[in-house]
GROMACS .gro file of C-alpha atoms in nm:
model
  185
    1MET     CA    1   0.947   1.635  -0.582
    2PRO     CA    2   0.885   1.266  -0.517
    3LYS     CA    3   0.523   1.155  -0.506
    4LEU     CA    4   0.318   1.004  -0.226
    5ILE     CA    5   0.133   0.710  -0.378
    6TYR     CA    6  -0.155   0.529  -0.212
    7ALA     CA    7  -0.137   0.167  -0.323
    8SER     CA    8  -0.414  -0.077  -0.238
    9ASN     CA    9  -0.577  -0.402  -0.332
   10MET     CA   10  -0.952  -0.369  -0.336
   11SER     CA   11  -1.254  -0.576  -0.428
   12LEU     CA   12  -1.484  -0.462  -0.707
   13ASP     CA   13  -1.723  -0.336  -0.438
   14GLY     CA   14  -1.443  -0.129  -0.283
   15TYR     CA   15  -1.326  -0.323   0.022
   16THR     CA   16  -0.978  -0.413   0.144
   17GLU     CA   17  -1.091  -0.688   0.383
   18ASP     CA   18  -1.354  -0.960   0.376
   19GLU     CA   19  -1.628  -0.976   0.638
   20HIS     CA   20  -1.386  -1.142   0.885
   21GLY     CA   21  -1.108  -0.886   0.836
   22ALA     CA   22  -0.894  -1.116   0.622
   23PHE     CA   23  -0.681  -1.013   0.324
   24ASP     CA   24  -0.641  -1.364   0.178
   25TRP     CA   25  -0.904  -1.311  -0.092
   26ALA     CA   26  -0.645  -1.154  -0.326
   27PRO     CA   27  -0.364  -1.404  -0.388
   28PRO     CA   28  -0.171  -1.259  -0.683
   29ASP     CA   29  -0.066  -1.464  -0.983
   30ASP     CA   30   0.290  -1.421  -1.111
   31ASP     CA   31   0.206  -1.127  -1.339
   32VAL     CA   32   0.026  -0.930  -1.068
   33PHE     CA   33   0.295  -1.017  -0.813
   34THR     CA   34   0.571  -0.893  -1.044
   35PHE     CA   35   0.380  -0.570  -1.115
   36ILE     CA   36   0.325  -0.503  -0.743
   37THR     CA   37   0.691  -0.577  -0.670
   38GLU     CA   38   0.799  -0.315  -0.925
   39LEU     CA   39   0.564  -0.061  -0.765
   40MET     CA   40   0.709  -0.141  -0.422
   41ARG     CA   41   1.064  -0.111  -0.555
   42SER     CA   42   0.990   0.235  -0.697
   43ALA     CA   43   0.946   0.377  -0.347
   44GLY     CA   44   1.212   0.446  -0.089
   45THR     CA   45   0.976   0.479   0.208
   46TYR     CA   46   0.653   0.304   0.305
   47LEU     CA   47   0.403   0.462   0.543
   48TYR     CA   48   0.187   0.211   0.728
   49GLY     CA   49  -0.068   0.187   1.002
   50ARG     CA   50  -0.002  -0.085   1.260
   51ARG     CA   51  -0.225  -0.350   1.107
   52MET     CA   52  -0.089  -0.316   0.753
   53TYR     CA   53   0.266  -0.312   0.888
   54GLU     CA   54   0.210  -0.628   1.090
   55THR     CA   55   0.058  -0.798   0.787
   56LEU     CA   56   0.359  -0.714   0.567
   57ALA     CA   57   0.641  -0.746   0.823
   58VAL     CA   58   0.647  -1.122   0.757
   59TRP     CA   59   0.841  -1.043   0.438
   60GLU     CA   60   1.133  -0.977   0.670
   61THR     CA   61   1.055  -1.182   0.980
   62ASP     CA   62   0.969  -1.509   0.800
   63PRO     CA   63   1.257  -1.609   0.568
   64SER     CA   64   1.058  -1.907   0.438
   65LEU     CA   65   0.840  -1.667   0.234
   66ALA     CA   66   1.136  -1.538   0.033
   67ALA     CA   67   1.262  -1.893  -0.012
   68GLN     CA   68   0.945  -2.004  -0.195
   69SER     CA   69   1.045  -1.868  -0.538
   70ASP     CA   70   1.247  -1.608  -0.724
   71LEU     CA   71   0.936  -1.388  -0.731
   72THR     CA   72   0.887  -1.397  -0.355
   73ALA     CA   73   1.260  -1.342  -0.297
   74ASP     CA   74   1.246  -1.035  -0.521
   75TYR     CA   75   0.943  -0.895  -0.336
   76ALA     CA   76   1.101  -0.961   0.005
   77GLY     CA   77   1.419  -0.785  -0.107
   78ALA     CA   78   1.226  -0.481  -0.229
   79TRP     CA   79   1.019  -0.467   0.091
   80GLN     CA   80   1.321  -0.499   0.317
   81ALA     CA   81   1.525  -0.236   0.130
   82ALA     CA   82   1.272   0.043   0.187
   83ASP     CA   83   1.247   0.255   0.498
   84LYS     CA   84   0.924   0.202   0.687
   85ILE     CA   85   0.733   0.444   0.910
   86VAL     CA   86   0.462   0.286   1.121
   87TYR     CA   87   0.191   0.504   1.273
   88SER     CA   88   0.057   0.341   1.587
   89SER     CA   89  -0.034   0.437   1.940
   90THR     CA   90  -0.027   0.072   2.053
   91LEU     CA   91   0.277  -0.090   1.889
   92THR     CA   92   0.562  -0.107   2.140
   93SER     CA   93   0.847  -0.150   1.891
   94PRO     CA   94   0.887  -0.244   1.526
   95ALA     CA   95   0.986  -0.601   1.439
   96THR     CA   96   1.186  -0.508   1.128
   97ALA     CA   97   1.497  -0.314   1.032
   98ASN     CA   98   1.479   0.027   0.864
   99THR     CA   99   1.157   0.093   1.056
  100ARG     CA  100   1.062   0.389   1.269
  101LEU     CA  101   0.757   0.420   1.491
  102GLU     CA  102   0.546   0.736   1.504
  103ARG     CA  103   0.262   0.774   1.753
  104ARG     CA  104   0.043   0.994   1.531
  105PHE     CA  105   0.012   1.100   1.171
  106ASP     CA  106   0.145   1.454   1.123
  107PRO     CA  107   0.079   1.600   0.777
  108ASP     CA  108   0.358   1.858   0.811
  109THR     CA  109   0.613   1.585   0.883
  110VAL     CA  110   0.496   1.383   0.581
  111HIS     CA  111   0.515   1.695   0.363
  112GLY     CA  112   0.874   1.737   0.484
  113LEU     CA  113   0.948   1.372   0.399
  114LYS     CA  114   0.819   1.426   0.047
  115ALA     CA  115   1.032   1.739   0.006
  116THR     CA  116   1.355   1.561   0.105
  117ALA     CA  117   1.298   1.208  -0.030
  118GLY     CA  118   1.511   1.072  -0.310
  119LYS     CA  119   1.238   0.833  -0.428
  120ASP     CA  120   0.859   0.814  -0.414
  121LEU     CA  121   0.679   0.723  -0.094
  122LEU     CA  122   0.399   0.466  -0.064
  123VAL     CA  123   0.117   0.482   0.186
  124GLY     CA  124  -0.049   0.151   0.262
  125GLY     CA  125  -0.366   0.087   0.455
  126PRO     CA  126  -0.696   0.262   0.396
  127ASN     CA  127  -0.718   0.441   0.731
  128LEU     CA  128  -0.376   0.604   0.704
  129ALA     CA  129  -0.433   0.677   0.336
  130ALA     CA  130  -0.762   0.850   0.423
  131GLN     CA  131  -0.574   1.084   0.655
  132ALA     CA  132  -0.313   1.155   0.386
  133LEU     CA  133  -0.584   1.216   0.123
  134ALA     CA  134  -0.774   1.450   0.356
  135ALA     CA  135  -0.451   1.643   0.419
  136GLY     CA  136  -0.393   1.681   0.043
  137LEU     CA  137  -0.069   1.482   0.051
  138VAL     CA  138  -0.151   1.197  -0.188
  139ASP     CA  139  -0.031   1.257  -0.544
  140GLU     CA  140  -0.135   0.928  -0.701
  141LEU     CA  141  -0.358   0.628  -0.640
  142ALA     CA  142  -0.242   0.282  -0.753
  143LEU     CA  143  -0.548   0.063  -0.713
  144PHE     CA  144  -0.554  -0.309  -0.788
  145VAL     CA  145  -0.919  -0.399  -0.840
  146TRP     CA  146  -0.989  -0.771  -0.797
  147PRO     CA  147  -1.277  -0.951  -0.966
  148ILE     CA  148  -1.462  -1.030  -0.646
  149ILE     CA  149  -1.749  -0.879  -0.453
  150LEU     CA  150  -1.670  -0.910  -0.083
  151GLY     CA  151  -1.945  -0.726   0.098
  152GLY     CA  152  -1.658  -0.681   0.340
  153ARG     CA  153  -1.530  -0.412   0.565
  154ASN     CA  154  -1.270  -0.140   0.563
  155PRO     CA  155  -1.331   0.044   0.235
  156ALA     CA  156  -1.024   0.121   0.025
  157LEU     CA  157  -1.137   0.478  -0.037
  158PRO     CA  158  -1.258   0.718   0.229
  159THR     CA  159  -1.604   0.860   0.255
  160GLY     CA  160  -1.636   1.230   0.323
  161THR     CA  161  -1.326   1.325   0.122
  162ARG     CA  162  -1.347   1.455  -0.232
  163ALA     CA  163  -1.058   1.417  -0.473
  164ASP     CA  164  -1.073   1.487  -0.845
  165LEU     CA  165  -0.872   1.226  -1.031
  166GLU     CA  166  -0.716   1.185  -1.374
  167LEU     CA  167  -0.664   0.831  -1.504
  168ILE     CA  168  -0.300   0.808  -1.618
  169GLU     CA  169  -0.257   0.434  -1.659
  170GLU     CA  170  -0.455   0.114  -1.666
  171HIS     CA  171  -0.334  -0.242  -1.695
  172ARG     CA  172  -0.549  -0.553  -1.729
  173PHE     CA  173  -0.414  -0.887  -1.611
  174GLY     CA  174  -0.519  -1.228  -1.742
  175SER     CA  175  -0.652  -1.311  -1.395
  176GLY     CA  176  -0.912  -1.036  -1.421
  177VAL     CA  177  -0.730  -0.796  -1.190
  178VAL     CA  178  -0.719  -0.438  -1.318
  179HIS     CA  179  -0.455  -0.188  -1.208
  180LEU     CA  180  -0.580   0.171  -1.219
  181ARG     CA  181  -0.335   0.456  -1.166
  182TYR     CA  182  -0.476   0.800  -1.102
  183HIS     CA  183  -0.318   1.140  -1.056
  184VAL     CA  184  -0.484   1.345  -0.781
  185GLN     CA  185  -0.564   1.687  -0.926
   0.00000   0.00000   0.00000
């Protein structure tokens, strides 16, 4: 069965956003960008909350991003090729193709998606991932830990949920970023 993978950038102190709610503290170098693109390409469906979806939708709605380099074109192509499911009670309609809107997260529906998917699924955004972890749906964590202490907000990992993990891969980048891949036991 395909896996549900929670992928996230996080600061060393565990946050996904700085104190102002910005994500711009983690600009990837070419090696990190290529690695993330390959992870994105490995999945056929992305599950997002509204905010994460709106942050990433620019890879389809703003063609100038893909035009910046071969690396950005490759990432945009991978992002656009995947199906997206956006969980939001406030979004009126998605701005991208291959995107479906769901009003609430339903663990049974996600379990059904996993059972019928041809490729892995990625969940992005710490709030949605927390729901998937609590429901026992997440099979792997793919965490990119950046060498910065943010003292920010929106922790990458939920409080109040226990998950025993097995480290199955680690990769260190020259920039100081560390990719940690865990299997959820």
